[in-house]
PDB file of C-alpha atoms and ligand atoms in Angstrom:
ATOM      1  CA  MET Z 109     -37.683  61.744  65.897  1.00  0.00           C
ATOM      2  CA  PRO Z 110     -40.822  61.173  63.876  1.00  0.00           C
ATOM      3  CA  ILE Z 111     -41.455  62.364  60.110  1.00  0.00           C
ATOM      4  CA  ILE Z 112     -43.328  65.429  60.083  1.00  0.00           C
ATOM      5  CA  LEU Z 113     -46.004  64.890  57.479  1.00  0.00           C
ATOM      6  CA  ASP Z 114     -46.095  68.246  55.727  1.00  0.00           C
ATOM      7  CA  GLY Z 115     -49.401  68.899  54.311  1.00  0.00           C
ATOM      8  CA  LYS Z 116     -48.550  72.525  53.251  1.00  0.00           C
ATOM      9  CA  ALA Z 117     -45.559  71.345  50.935  1.00  0.00           C
ATOM     10  CA  THR Z 118     -47.541  68.226  49.625  1.00  0.00           C
ATOM     11  CA  ALA Z 119     -50.605  70.266  48.788  1.00  0.00           C
ATOM     12  CA  ALA Z 120     -48.510  72.798  47.084  1.00  0.00           C
ATOM     13  CA  ALA Z 121     -46.918  70.149  45.040  1.00  0.00           C
ATOM     14  CA  ILE Z 122     -50.472  68.773  43.961  1.00  0.00           C
ATOM     15  CA  ARG Z 123     -51.587  72.224  43.020  1.00  0.00           C
ATOM     16  CA  SER Z 124     -48.689  72.736  40.859  1.00  0.00           C
ATOM     17  CA  GLU Z 125     -49.309  69.419  39.135  1.00  0.00           C
ATOM     18  CA  LEU Z 126     -52.897  70.377  38.561  1.00  0.00           C
ATOM     19  CA  LYS Z 127     -52.064  73.677  37.244  1.00  0.00           C
ATOM     20  CA  GLU Z 128     -49.819  71.966  34.592  1.00  0.00           C
ATOM     21  CA  THR Z 129     -52.925  69.751  33.707  1.00  0.00           C
ATOM     22  CA  VAL Z 130     -55.331  72.489  33.490  1.00  0.00           C
ATOM     23  CA  ALA Z 131     -52.698  74.628  31.053  1.00  0.00           C
ATOM     24  CA  ALA Z 132     -52.031  71.387  29.036  1.00  0.00           C
ATOM     25  CA  LEU Z 133     -55.842  70.528  28.420  1.00  0.00           C
ATOM     26  CA  THR Z 134     -57.727  73.785  28.282  1.00  0.00           C
ATOM     27  CA  ALA Z 135     -57.370  74.345  24.601  1.00  0.00           C
ATOM     28  CA  ARG Z 136     -58.556  70.803  23.695  1.00  0.00           C
ATOM     29  CA  ALA Z 137     -61.316  71.010  26.346  1.00  0.00           C
ATOM     30  CA  GLY Z 138     -62.530  74.219  24.890  1.00  0.00           C
ATOM     31  CA  ARG Z 139     -62.946  75.918  28.305  1.00  0.00           C
ATOM     32  CA  ARG Z 140     -61.505  76.266  31.587  1.00  0.00           C
ATOM     33  CA  PRO Z 141     -62.717  74.199  34.672  1.00  0.00           C
ATOM     34  CA  GLY Z 142     -65.436  75.774  36.814  1.00  0.00           C
ATOM     35  CA  LEU Z 143     -66.347  75.662  40.344  1.00  0.00           C
ATOM     36  CA  ALA Z 144     -69.199  77.256  42.190  1.00  0.00           C
ATOM     37  CA  VAL Z 145     -69.021  77.950  45.841  1.00  0.00           C
ATOM     38  CA  ILE Z 146     -72.151  78.584  48.030  1.00  0.00           C
ATOM     39  CA  LEU Z 147     -71.955  80.219  51.387  1.00  0.00           C
ATOM     40  CA  ILE Z 148     -74.832  80.886  53.370  1.00  0.00           C
ATOM     41  CA  GLY Z 149     -74.702  83.082  56.314  1.00  0.00           C
ATOM     42  CA  GLU Z 150     -71.955  84.651  58.025  1.00  0.00           C
ATOM     43  CA  ASP Z 151     -69.937  81.896  59.923  1.00  0.00           C
ATOM     44  CA  PRO Z 152     -66.532  83.527  60.048  1.00  0.00           C
ATOM     45  CA  PRO Z 153     -64.375  80.368  59.569  1.00  0.00           C
ATOM     46  CA  SER Z 154     -66.427  79.227  56.592  1.00  0.00           C
ATOM     47  CA  GLN Z 155     -65.878  82.825  55.126  1.00  0.00           C
ATOM     48  CA  VAL Z 156     -62.085  82.148  55.379  1.00  0.00           C
ATOM     49  CA  TYR Z 157     -62.267  78.850  53.972  1.00  0.00           C
ATOM     50  CA  VAL Z 158     -64.283  80.078  50.960  1.00  0.00           C
ATOM     51  CA  ARG Z 159     -61.563  82.855  50.268  1.00  0.00           C
ATOM     52  CA  PHE Z 160     -58.893  80.114  50.370  1.00  0.00           C
ATOM     53  CA  LYS Z 161     -60.887  78.088  47.885  1.00  0.00           C
ATOM     54  CA  GLU Z 162     -61.569  81.036  45.520  1.00  0.00           C
ATOM     55  CA  ARG Z 163     -57.793  81.795  45.778  1.00  0.00           C
ATOM     56  CA  ALA Z 164     -56.690  78.306  44.956  1.00  0.00           C
ATOM     57  CA  CYS Z 165     -58.815  78.021  42.130  1.00  0.00           C
ATOM     58  CA  ALA Z 166     -57.418  81.252  40.568  1.00  0.00           C
ATOM     59  CA  GLU Z 167     -54.047  80.042  41.192  1.00  0.00           C
ATOM     60  CA  ILE Z 168     -54.343  77.014  39.061  1.00  0.00           C
ATOM     61  CA  GLY Z 169     -56.595  78.343  36.407  1.00  0.00           C
ATOM     62  CA  VAL Z 170     -59.944  77.159  37.620  1.00  0.00           C
ATOM     63  CA  ILE Z 171     -62.743  79.750  37.223  1.00  0.00           C
ATOM     64  CA  SER Z 172     -64.580  80.082  40.578  1.00  0.00           C
ATOM     65  CA  GLU Z 173     -67.943  81.749  41.200  1.00  0.00           C
ATOM     66  CA  ALA Z 174     -68.916  82.401  44.813  1.00  0.00           C
ATOM     67  CA  PHE Z 175     -72.492  82.794  45.904  1.00  0.00           C
ATOM     68  CA  ARG Z 176     -72.567  84.465  49.251  1.00  0.00           C
ATOM     69  CA  LEU Z 177     -76.408  84.441  50.509  1.00  0.00           C
ATOM     70  CA  PRO Z 178     -77.916  85.742  53.843  1.00  0.00           C
ATOM     71  CA  ALA Z 179     -78.777  83.305  56.477  1.00  0.00           C
ATOM     72  CA  SER Z 180     -82.336  84.256  55.912  1.00  0.00           C
ATOM     73  CA  THR Z 181     -82.380  82.795  52.369  1.00  0.00           C
ATOM     74  CA  PRO Z 182     -85.471  80.618  51.886  1.00  0.00           C
ATOM     75  CA  GLN Z 183     -84.873  77.080  51.215  1.00  0.00           C
ATOM     76  CA  SER Z 184     -86.722  77.311  47.889  1.00  0.00           C
ATOM     77  CA  GLU Z 185     -84.260  79.874  46.623  1.00  0.00           C
ATOM     78  CA  LEU Z 186     -81.032  77.860  47.471  1.00  0.00           C
ATOM     79  CA  MET Z 187     -82.852  74.786  45.859  1.00  0.00           C
ATOM     80  CA  ALA Z 188     -83.425  76.939  42.621  1.00  0.00           C
ATOM     81  CA  LEU Z 189     -79.802  78.114  42.797  1.00  0.00           C
ATOM     82  CA  ILE Z 190     -78.489  74.510  43.126  1.00  0.00           C
ATOM     83  CA  ASP Z 191     -80.789  73.591  40.087  1.00  0.00           C
ATOM     84  CA  ARG Z 192     -79.422  76.491  37.875  1.00  0.00           C
ATOM     85  CA  LEU Z 193     -75.947  75.484  38.719  1.00  0.00           C
ATOM     86  CA  ASN Z 194     -76.790  71.776  37.930  1.00  0.00           C
ATOM     87  CA  ASP Z 195     -77.939  72.898  34.465  1.00  0.00           C
ATOM     88  CA  ARG Z 196     -74.772  75.391  33.752  1.00  0.00           C
ATOM     89  CA  GLU Z 197     -72.341  73.867  31.282  1.00  0.00           C
ATOM     90  CA  ASP Z 198     -69.558  76.093  32.478  1.00  0.00           C
ATOM     91  CA  MET Z 199     -69.606  74.734  36.124  1.00  0.00           C
ATOM     92  CA  ASP Z 200     -68.100  71.526  36.737  1.00  0.00           C
ATOM     93  CA  GLY Z 201     -68.331  71.480  40.680  1.00  0.00           C
ATOM     94  CA  ILE Z 202     -70.800  72.714  43.074  1.00  0.00           C
ATOM     95  CA  LEU Z 203     -69.787  73.159  46.741  1.00  0.00           C
ATOM     96  CA  LEU Z 204     -72.049  73.915  49.530  1.00  0.00           C
ATOM     97  CA  GLN Z 205     -69.811  75.397  52.392  1.00  0.00           C
ATOM     98  CA  LEU Z 206     -70.903  73.722  55.755  1.00  0.00           C
ATOM     99  CA  PRO Z 207     -72.171  74.152  58.276  1.00  0.00           C
ATOM    100  CA  LEU Z 208     -75.366  75.830  57.185  1.00  0.00           C
ATOM    101  CA  PRO Z 209     -76.807  78.477  59.513  1.00  0.00           C
ATOM    102  CA  ASP Z 210     -79.046  77.106  62.341  1.00  0.00           C
ATOM    103  CA  GLY Z 211     -82.472  75.734  60.951  1.00  0.00           C
ATOM    104  CA  LEU Z 212     -81.266  74.798  57.673  1.00  0.00           C
ATOM    105  CA  GLU Z 213     -80.695  70.976  57.386  1.00  0.00           C
ATOM    106  CA  SER Z 214     -77.946  70.029  54.865  1.00  0.00           C
ATOM    107  CA  HIS Z 215     -79.025  66.833  53.546  1.00  0.00           C
ATOM    108  CA  PRO Z 216     -81.856  68.026  51.267  1.00  0.00           C
ATOM    109  CA  PHE Z 217     -79.429  70.533  49.500  1.00  0.00           C
ATOM    110  CA  LEU Z 218     -76.490  68.147  49.399  1.00  0.00           C
ATOM    111  CA  GLY Z 219     -78.870  65.681  47.569  1.00  0.00           C
ATOM    112  CA  ARG Z 220     -79.809  68.064  45.060  1.00  0.00           C
ATOM    113  CA  ILE Z 221     -76.456  68.717  43.639  1.00  0.00           C
ATOM    114  CA  ARG Z 222     -75.813  66.694  40.572  1.00  0.00           C
ATOM    115  CA  PRO Z 223     -73.412  63.645  41.492  1.00  0.00           C
ATOM    116  CA  ASP Z 224     -71.147  64.284  38.562  1.00  0.00           C
ATOM    117  CA  LYS Z 225     -70.771  67.912  40.031  1.00  0.00           C
ATOM    118  CA  ASP Z 226     -70.374  66.797  43.646  1.00  0.00           C
ATOM    119  CA  VAL Z 227     -66.765  67.695  44.152  1.00  0.00           C
ATOM    120  CA  ASP Z 228     -67.152  67.558  48.053  1.00  0.00           C
ATOM    121  CA  GLY Z 229     -68.464  63.969  47.666  1.00  0.00           C
ATOM    122  CA  PHE Z 230     -71.308  64.428  50.102  1.00  0.00           C
ATOM    123  CA  HIS Z 231     -74.202  63.315  47.972  1.00  0.00           C
ATOM    124  CA  PRO Z 232     -75.635  60.088  49.097  1.00  0.00           C
ATOM    125  CA  GLU Z 233     -74.747  58.520  45.692  1.00  0.00           C
ATOM    126  CA  SER Z 234     -71.072  59.559  46.214  1.00  0.00           C
ATOM    127  CA  MET Z 235     -71.041  58.205  49.708  1.00  0.00           C
ATOM    128  CA  GLY Z 236     -72.701  55.019  48.386  1.00  0.00           C
ATOM    129  CA  ARG Z 237     -70.416  54.605  45.622  1.00  0.00           C
ATOM    130  CA  LEU Z 238     -67.613  54.961  48.259  1.00  0.00           C
ATOM    131  CA  SER Z 239     -68.966  52.441  50.510  1.00  0.00           C
ATOM    132  CA  LEU Z 240     -69.506  50.008  47.608  1.00  0.00           C
ATOM    133  CA  GLY Z 241     -65.902  50.648  46.132  1.00  0.00           C
ATOM    134  CA  LEU Z 242     -67.184  52.113  42.985  1.00  0.00           C
ATOM    135  CA  PRO Z 243     -65.473  54.925  41.317  1.00  0.00           C
ATOM    136  CA  GLY Z 244     -66.789  58.546  41.981  1.00  0.00           C
ATOM    137  CA  LEU Z 245     -65.877  61.776  43.655  1.00  0.00           C
ATOM    138  CA  ARG Z 246     -64.602  61.443  47.188  1.00  0.00           C
ATOM    139  CA  PRO Z 247     -64.859  63.514  50.170  1.00  0.00           C
ATOM    140  CA  CYS Z 248     -61.873  65.993  50.024  1.00  0.00           C
ATOM    141  CA  THR Z 249     -60.501  65.941  53.896  1.00  0.00           C
ATOM    142  CA  PRO Z 250     -60.347  62.118  54.104  1.00  0.00           C
ATOM    143  CA  GLU Z 251     -59.021  61.615  50.592  1.00  0.00           C
ATOM    144  CA  GLY Z 252     -56.252  64.310  51.629  1.00  0.00           C
ATOM    145  CA  VAL Z 253     -55.362  62.037  54.477  1.00  0.00           C
ATOM    146  CA  MET Z 254     -55.061  59.083  52.267  1.00  0.00           C
ATOM    147  CA  GLU Z 255     -53.031  61.098  49.631  1.00  0.00           C
ATOM    148  CA  LEU Z 256     -50.762  62.506  52.388  1.00  0.00           C
ATOM    149  CA  MET Z 257     -49.748  59.013  53.580  1.00  0.00           C
ATOM    150  CA  ARG Z 258     -49.351  57.775  49.920  1.00  0.00           C
ATOM    151  CA  ARG Z 259     -47.000  60.602  49.124  1.00  0.00           C
ATOM    152  CA  TYR Z 260     -44.870  59.871  52.093  1.00  0.00           C
ATOM    153  CA  GLY Z 261     -44.900  56.070  51.350  1.00  0.00           C
ATOM    154  CA  ILE Z 262     -46.845  55.028  54.339  1.00  0.00           C
ATOM    155  CA  SER Z 263     -48.954  51.939  53.654  1.00  0.00           C
ATOM    156  CA  PRO Z 264     -51.947  51.089  55.756  1.00  0.00           C
ATOM    157  CA  SER Z 265     -52.258  47.764  54.379  1.00  0.00           C
ATOM    158  CA  GLY Z 266     -52.370  45.199  57.054  1.00  0.00           C
ATOM    159  CA  LYS Z 267     -52.162  47.786  59.824  1.00  0.00           C
ATOM    160  CA  ARG Z 268     -54.690  48.567  62.541  1.00  0.00           C
ATOM    161  CA  ALA Z 269     -56.172  52.037  61.911  1.00  0.00           C
ATOM    162  CA  VAL Z 270     -58.107  53.710  64.556  1.00  0.00           C
ATOM    163  CA  VAL Z 271     -60.552  56.633  63.463  1.00  0.00           C
ATOM    164  CA  VAL Z 272     -61.644  58.956  66.256  1.00  0.00           C
ATOM    165  CA  GLY Z 273     -64.889  60.618  65.089  1.00  0.00           C
ATOM    166  CA  ARG Z 274     -67.761  59.228  62.901  1.00  0.00           C
ATOM    167  CA  SER Z 275     -68.866  62.442  60.985  1.00  0.00           C
ATOM    168  CA  ASN Z 276     -70.210  62.429  57.678  1.00  0.00           C
ATOM    169  CA  ILE Z 277     -67.483  64.591  56.353  1.00  0.00           C
ATOM    170  CA  VAL Z 278     -64.291  63.029  57.766  1.00  0.00           C
ATOM    171  CA  GLY Z 279     -64.606  59.975  60.126  1.00  0.00           C
ATOM    172  CA  LYS Z 280     -67.027  57.798  58.171  1.00  0.00           C
ATOM    173  CA  PRO Z 281     -65.776  58.303  54.730  1.00  0.00           C
ATOM    174  CA  LEU Z 282     -62.197  57.931  56.063  1.00  0.00           C
ATOM    175  CA  ALA Z 283     -62.982  54.497  57.692  1.00  0.00           C
ATOM    176  CA  TYR Z 284     -64.449  53.278  54.389  1.00  0.00           C
ATOM    177  CA  MET Z 285     -61.234  54.539  52.471  1.00  0.00           C
ATOM    178  CA  LEU Z 286     -58.825  52.951  54.979  1.00  0.00           C
ATOM    179  CA  ALA Z 287     -60.633  49.571  54.786  1.00  0.00           C
ATOM    180  CA  ALA Z 288     -60.985  49.390  51.114  1.00  0.00           C
ATOM    181  CA  PRO Z 289     -58.976  46.669  49.309  1.00  0.00           C
ATOM    182  CA  GLY Z 290     -55.874  47.870  47.499  1.00  0.00           C
ATOM    183  CA  LYS Z 291     -52.210  48.414  48.547  1.00  0.00           C
ATOM    184  CA  ASP Z 292     -52.871  52.003  49.531  1.00  0.00           C
ATOM    185  CA  ALA Z 293     -55.385  50.966  52.009  1.00  0.00           C
ATOM    186  CA  ASN Z 294     -56.578  47.518  53.240  1.00  0.00           C
ATOM    187  CA  ALA Z 295     -56.196  48.554  56.918  1.00  0.00           C
ATOM    188  CA  THR Z 296     -58.117  46.887  59.704  1.00  0.00           C
ATOM    189  CA  VAL Z 297     -60.373  49.826  60.988  1.00  0.00           C
ATOM    190  CA  THR Z 298     -61.877  50.711  64.280  1.00  0.00           C
ATOM    191  CA  VAL Z 299     -64.196  53.779  64.467  1.00  0.00           C
ATOM    192  CA  CYS Z 300     -64.413  55.444  67.919  1.00  0.00           C
ATOM    193  CA  HIS Z 301     -66.901  58.098  68.922  1.00  0.00           C
ATOM    194  CA  SER Z 302     -68.510  59.628  71.932  1.00  0.00           C
ATOM    195  CA  GLY Z 303     -70.004  56.309  72.992  1.00  0.00           C
ATOM    196  CA  THR Z 304     -66.746  54.348  72.852  1.00  0.00           C
ATOM    197  CA  ARG Z 305     -65.691  52.898  76.298  1.00  0.00           C
ATOM    198  CA  ASN Z 306     -61.976  52.931  77.044  1.00  0.00           C
ATOM    199  CA  LEU Z 307     -61.123  55.175  74.308  1.00  0.00           C
ATOM    200  CA  ALA Z 308     -57.415  55.286  75.413  1.00  0.00           C
ATOM    201  CA  ASP Z 309     -57.015  51.498  75.316  1.00  0.00           C
ATOM    202  CA  VAL Z 310     -58.488  51.545  71.688  1.00  0.00           C
ATOM    203  CA  CYS Z 311     -56.265  54.429  70.530  1.00  0.00           C
ATOM    204  CA  ARG Z 312     -53.142  52.485  71.934  1.00  0.00           C
ATOM    205  CA  GLU Z 313     -53.938  49.682  69.637  1.00  0.00           C
ATOM    206  CA  ALA Z 314     -53.560  52.035  66.604  1.00  0.00           C
ATOM    207  CA  ASP Z 315     -50.708  51.900  64.100  1.00  0.00           C
ATOM    208  CA  ILE Z 316     -52.400  54.500  62.405  1.00  0.00           C
ATOM    209  CA  LEU Z 317     -54.367  57.011  64.557  1.00  0.00           C
ATOM    210  CA  CYS Z 318     -56.747  59.476  62.820  1.00  0.00           C
ATOM    211  CA  VAL Z 319     -58.280  62.079  65.059  1.00  0.00           C
ATOM    212  CA  ALA Z 320     -61.360  64.322  63.887  1.00  0.00           C
ATOM    213  CA  MET Z 321     -63.225  64.887  67.090  1.00  0.00           C
ATOM    214  CA  GLY Z 322     -63.250  68.727  67.339  1.00  0.00           C
ATOM    215  CA  LYS Z 323     -61.710  68.721  70.884  1.00  0.00           C
ATOM    216  CA  PRO Z 324     -58.423  70.618  71.251  1.00  0.00           C
ATOM    217  CA  ARG Z 325     -55.407  68.636  72.334  1.00  0.00           C
ATOM    218  CA  PHE Z 326     -57.673  65.798  73.564  1.00  0.00           C
ATOM    219  CA  ILE Z 327     -55.621  62.810  72.516  1.00  0.00           C
ATOM    220  CA  THR Z 328     -52.429  62.779  74.634  1.00  0.00           C
ATOM    221  CA  ALA Z 329     -49.155  60.822  74.508  1.00  0.00           C
ATOM    222  CA  ASP Z 330     -50.283  58.139  76.935  1.00  0.00           C
ATOM    223  CA  MET Z 331     -53.183  57.266  74.312  1.00  0.00           C
ATOM    224  CA  VAL Z 332     -50.718  56.657  71.644  1.00  0.00           C
ATOM    225  CA  ARG Z 333     -48.686  53.310  70.807  1.00  0.00           C
ATOM    226  CA  PRO Z 334     -44.773  54.216  70.379  1.00  0.00           C
ATOM    227  CA  GLY Z 335     -44.124  54.171  66.639  1.00  0.00           C
ATOM    228  CA  ALA Z 336     -47.763  55.094  65.620  1.00  0.00           C
ATOM    229  CA  VAL Z 337     -48.522  57.334  62.601  1.00  0.00           C
ATOM    230  CA  VAL Z 338     -50.731  60.077  64.006  1.00  0.00           C
ATOM    231  CA  LEU Z 339     -52.958  62.037  61.695  1.00  0.00           C
ATOM    232  CA  ASP Z 340     -54.662  65.036  63.263  1.00  0.00           C
ATOM    233  CA  ILE Z 341     -57.476  66.195  61.412  1.00  0.00           C
ATOM    234  CA  GLY Z 342     -58.916  68.778  64.004  1.00  0.00           C
ATOM    235  CA  ILE Z 343     -58.703  72.371  63.888  1.00  0.00           C
ATOM    236  CA  ASN Z 344     -59.424  74.380  66.901  1.00  0.00           C
ATOM    237  CA  ARG Z 345     -59.135  78.093  67.703  1.00  0.00           C
ATOM    238  CA  VAL Z 346     -57.739  78.184  71.162  1.00  0.00           C
ATOM    239  CA  ASN Z 347     -56.702  81.735  72.753  1.00  0.00           C
ATOM    240  CA  GLY Z 348     -56.303  83.211  69.166  1.00  0.00           C
ATOM    241  CA  GLY Z 349     -54.207  80.363  67.891  1.00  0.00           C
ATOM    242  CA  LEU Z 350     -54.833  77.034  66.239  1.00  0.00           C
ATOM    243  CA  CYS Z 351     -54.316  73.643  67.540  1.00  0.00           C
ATOM    244  CA  GLY Z 352     -55.463  70.087  66.701  1.00  0.00           C
ATOM    245  CA  ASP Z 353     -57.190  67.289  68.471  1.00  0.00           C
ATOM    246  CA  CYS Z 354     -53.745  66.006  69.565  1.00  0.00           C
ATOM    247  CA  ASP Z 355     -51.207  67.202  71.938  1.00  0.00           C
ATOM    248  CA  TYR Z 356     -48.484  67.670  69.398  1.00  0.00           C
ATOM    249  CA  GLU Z 357     -45.588  68.392  71.668  1.00  0.00           C
ATOM    250  CA  GLY Z 358     -46.403  65.506  73.977  1.00  0.00           C
ATOM    251  CA  ILE Z 359     -46.929  62.833  71.129  1.00  0.00           C
ATOM    252  CA  TYR Z 360     -44.019  64.165  68.907  1.00  0.00           C
ATOM    253  CA  PRO Z 361     -41.254  62.209  70.823  1.00  0.00           C
ATOM    254  CA  ILE Z 362     -42.958  58.730  70.394  1.00  0.00           C
ATOM    255  CA  ALA Z 363     -44.705  58.843  66.989  1.00  0.00           C
ATOM    256  CA  SER Z 364     -42.842  57.738  63.738  1.00  0.00           C
ATOM    257  CA  ALA Z 365     -44.934  60.229  61.769  1.00  0.00           C
ATOM    258  CA  ILE Z 366     -47.204  63.135  62.745  1.00  0.00           C
ATOM    259  CA  THR Z 367     -49.089  65.958  60.987  1.00  0.00           C
ATOM    260  CA  PRO Z 368     -48.841  69.452  62.393  1.00  0.00           C
ATOM    261  CA  VAL Z 369     -51.702  71.716  62.893  1.00  0.00           C
ATOM    262  CA  PRO Z 370     -51.878  74.042  61.085  1.00  0.00           C
ATOM    263  CA  GLY Z 371     -50.054  72.889  58.045  1.00  0.00           C
ATOM    264  CA  GLY Z 372     -50.709  69.167  58.032  1.00  0.00           C
ATOM    265  CA  VAL Z 373     -54.293  67.734  56.871  1.00  0.00           C
ATOM    266  CA  GLY Z 374     -55.889  71.230  56.346  1.00  0.00           C
ATOM    267  CA  PRO Z 375     -54.222  72.291  53.145  1.00  0.00           C
ATOM    268  CA  MET Z 376     -54.731  68.864  51.721  1.00  0.00           C
ATOM    269  CA  THR Z 377     -58.508  69.442  51.648  1.00  0.00           C
ATOM    270  CA  ILE Z 378     -58.259  72.230  49.042  1.00  0.00           C
ATOM    271  CA  ALA Z 379     -55.803  70.490  47.143  1.00  0.00           C
ATOM    272  CA  ILE Z 380     -58.224  67.495  46.793  1.00  0.00           C
ATOM    273  CA  LEU Z 381     -60.923  69.955  46.245  1.00  0.00           C
ATOM    274  CA  LEU Z 382     -59.131  71.156  43.088  1.00  0.00           C
ATOM    275  CA  ARG Z 383     -58.235  67.631  41.913  1.00  0.00           C
ATOM    276  CA  ASN Z 384     -61.960  66.478  42.155  1.00  0.00           C
ATOM    277  CA  THR Z 385     -63.050  69.801  40.125  1.00  0.00           C
ATOM    278  CA  ILE Z 386     -60.407  68.880  37.539  1.00  0.00           C
ATOM    279  CA  LYS Z 387     -61.744  65.289  37.434  1.00  0.00           C
ATOM    280  CA  ALA Z 388     -65.358  66.480  36.918  1.00  0.00           C
ATOM    281  CA  TRP Z 389     -63.997  68.914  34.404  1.00  0.00           C
ATOM    282  CA  ARG Z 390     -62.262  66.124  32.426  1.00  0.00           C
ATOM    283  CA  ALA Z 391     -65.310  64.101  32.445  1.00  0.00           C
ATOM    284  CA  HIS Z 392     -67.546  66.598  31.193  1.00  0.00           C
ATOM    285  CA  THR Z 393     -65.348  67.810  28.302  1.00  0.00           C
ATOM    286  CA  GLY Z 394     -64.440  64.186  27.264  1.00  0.00           C
ATOM    287  CA  MET Z 395     -60.772  64.650  28.381  1.00  0.00           C
ATOM    288  CA  ASP Z 396     -60.808  61.637  30.775  1.00  0.00           C
ATOM    289  CA  GLN Z 397     -58.350  59.642  28.682  1.00  0.00           C
ATOM    290  CA  GLU Z 398     -55.793  62.463  27.845  1.00  0.00           C
ATOM    291  CA  SER Z 399     -52.772  62.540  29.989  1.00  0.00           C
TER     292      SER Z 399
HETATM  293  N1  GUN O 202     -66.806  72.580  56.224  1.00  0.00           N
HETATM  294  C1  GUN O 202     -65.840  71.947  56.837  1.00  0.00           C
HETATM  295  N2  GUN O 202     -65.318  71.251  55.863  1.00  0.00           N
HETATM  296  C2  GUN O 202     -65.829  71.240  54.727  1.00  0.00           C
HETATM  297  C3  GUN O 202     -65.816  70.611  53.458  1.00  0.00           C
HETATM  298  O1  GUN O 202     -64.702  69.830  53.106  1.00  0.00           O
HETATM  299  N3  GUN O 202     -66.532  71.016  52.510  1.00  0.00           N
HETATM  300  C4  GUN O 202     -67.598  71.765  52.751  1.00  0.00           C
HETATM  301  N4  GUN O 202     -68.396  71.980  51.750  1.00  0.00           N
HETATM  302  N5  GUN O 202     -67.830  72.114  53.879  1.00  0.00           N
HETATM  303  C5  GUN O 202     -66.817  72.089  54.914  1.00  0.00           C
END
């Protein structure tokens, strides 16, 4: 039977570590960490995610401020809000919830966020730093995948990793993280996408199969090598319930480790967002050297 990679419990452990860090450093830092969350429009899943983020901040002592703006918000107004938040000393992180409403392109806004406040790691400079192996703030979901493996003692080093999906938010940064040097990464990485021929054959080569394609239960047991580690990064709403991009029940008997959906990678995203916010706060308040 496989190890079930429990993202819910792992994320809770990380949040409790972060809560201790905030409690220990706030007096010396002179203020608590601050996170600004911007939500444009009415996308229901985004509204839920933003509420979760606000709740998680409150739980560990991070001050969060949410800015909920209508889909009709002019671009100039959103830019001006980001500029104001860039200048606010009490805000360590700025997060623009994606997707933006139709007609609003995300790149100009993501590129406007100060890189030292880019807790989502989506700024071109943050992505460039990741690709170059330089320190910086990393995108939360792929970093959550790496942290989940780390905490379960799964080393990708020397293994074949296959990433299905090439999004800027997950697939692309995850491929960079897996291929980076170092004992916690160092995998040989293949990135698959909608243009990949013989996807099932490529997936079967994976020791570590990471799936972020947004198609419910698309990856079936016949596409998985027995003994593989399967990390399901998809969250799909089907008939009122949630399921991943992998057929969990079918794959479970042959995998060596597998993430459930929900309760796998999902909760890790917010834990890493909090970790990034605290990292930014420590840098802004000169606390980076403190324990
Ligand atoms: N939409 C889906 N995932 C994310 C995320 O990690 N950050 C932001 N800002 N928006 C998202």
